[in-house]
Coordinates of C-alpha atoms in Angstrom, one line a residue:
L1 CA 49.1 -41.8 38.3
D2 CA 45.6 -42.3 39.5
R3 CA 45.5 -38.6 40.4
S4 CA 46.6 -37.4 37.0
A5 CA 44.2 -39.8 35.3
R6 CA 41.4 -38.6 37.5
A7 CA 42.4 -35.0 36.8
A8 CA 42.5 -35.7 33.1
H9 CA 39.1 -37.4 33.3
L10 CA 37.6 -34.4 35.2
A11 CA 39.1 -32.0 32.7
A12 CA 37.7 -34.0 29.8
G13 CA 34.3 -33.9 31.6
R14 CA 34.5 -30.1 32.0
E15 CA 35.4 -29.8 28.3
T16 CA 32.5 -31.9 27.3
Q17 CA 30.2 -29.8 29.5
A18 CA 31.6 -26.6 28.0
R19 CA 31.1 -27.9 24.5
E20 CA 27.5 -29.0 25.3
A21 CA 26.8 -25.6 26.8
L22 CA 28.1 -23.8 23.8
S23 CA 26.2 -26.1 21.5
S24 CA 23.0 -25.5 23.5
L25 CA 23.7 -21.7 23.4
G26 CA 24.2 -21.9 19.7
E27 CA 21.0 -23.8 19.2
R28 CA 19.0 -21.3 21.3
S29 CA 20.6 -18.4 19.4
A30 CA 19.8 -20.0 16.1
Q31 CA 16.2 -20.5 17.3
R32 CA 15.9 -16.9 18.4
L33 CA 17.4 -15.7 15.1
S34 CA 15.0 -18.0 13.1
E35 CA 12.0 -16.6 15.1
A36 CA 13.2 -13.0 14.6
S37 CA 13.5 -13.6 10.9
R38 CA 10.1 -15.2 10.8
L39 CA 8.5 -12.3 12.6
A40 CA 10.4 -9.8 10.4
T41 CA 9.2 -11.6 7.3
A42 CA 5.6 -11.7 8.5
E43 CA 5.7 -7.9 9.3
A44 CA 7.2 -7.1 5.9
T45 CA 4.5 -9.2 4.2
R46 CA 1.8 -7.5 6.2
R47 CA 3.2 -4.0 5.3
A48 CA 3.4 -5.0 1.6
D49 CA -0.2 -6.3 1.7
D50 CA -1.3 -3.0 3.3
A51 CA 0.6 -1.0 0.7
D52 CA -1.0 -3.1 -2.1
E53 CA -4.5 -2.5 -0.7
R54 CA -3.8 1.3 -0.4
A55 CA -2.6 1.3 -4.0
A56 CA -5.6 -0.6 -5.2
R57 CA -7.9 1.8 -3.3
A58 CA -6.1 4.8 -4.7
A59 CA -6.4 3.3 -8.2
R60 CA -10.2 2.8 -7.8
E61 CA -10.6 6.4 -6.5
L62 CA -8.6 7.8 -9.4
S63 CA -10.7 5.8 -11.9
S64 CA -13.9 7.1 -10.2
L65 CA -12.6 10.7 -10.4
R66 CA -11.7 10.3 -14.0
E67 CA -15.2 9.1 -14.8
R68 CA -16.6 12.1 -12.9
V69 CA -14.4 14.5 -14.8
H70 CA -15.5 13.0 -18.1
E71 CA -19.2 13.3 -17.0
L72 CA -18.6 17.0 -16.0
Q73 CA -16.9 17.7 -19.3
Q74 CA -19.8 16.2 -21.2
S75 CA -22.2 18.2 -19.1
A76 CA -20.2 21.4 -19.7
E77 CA -20.2 20.8 -23.5
A78 CA -23.9 20.2 -23.5
A79 CA -24.5 23.4 -21.4
R80 CA -22.3 25.4 -23.8
A81 CA -24.2 24.1 -26.8
T82 CA -27.5 24.9 -25.1
A83 CA -26.3 28.4 -24.3
S84 CA -25.1 28.9 -27.8
R85 CA -28.5 27.9 -29.3
R86 CA -30.3 30.1 -26.8
A87 CA -28.1 33.0 -27.7
E88 CA -28.9 32.4 -31.4
E89 CA -32.6 32.2 -30.6
L90 CA -32.5 35.4 -28.5
E91 CA -30.5 37.2 -31.3
A92 CA -33.1 36.1 -33.9
A93 CA -36.0 37.2 -31.6
R94 CA -34.2 40.6 -31.1
C95 CA -33.9 41.0 -34.9
D96 CA -37.6 40.1 -35.3
A97 CA -38.6 42.6 -32.7
E98 CA -36.5 45.3 -34.2
G99 CA -37.9 44.6 -37.6
R100 CA -41.5 44.8 -36.3
A101 CA -40.7 47.9 -34.4
S102 CA -39.4 49.6 -37.5
E103 CA -42.6 48.8 -39.4

């Protein structure tokens, strides 16, 4: 009887050790999983922040380009108006010259 009680006690001790080992393994696995999740979240946040910054930079560049296009359009319109006035002045001068030449 002592032998079987002792064997049962040893078996119970081994079972307890096995449960503790499994529990410890589960805790370590949970810690590793938590750390991996934290790192993945931090990386995703960093990438999102980088993407936001690139988008903001692109928006600023687009705005600047639009302003430059507007400036160039205004400059082109002014140049066309000046060229048109100059053409009219030259035409008037040509007509004056022809009129004087025919006199």
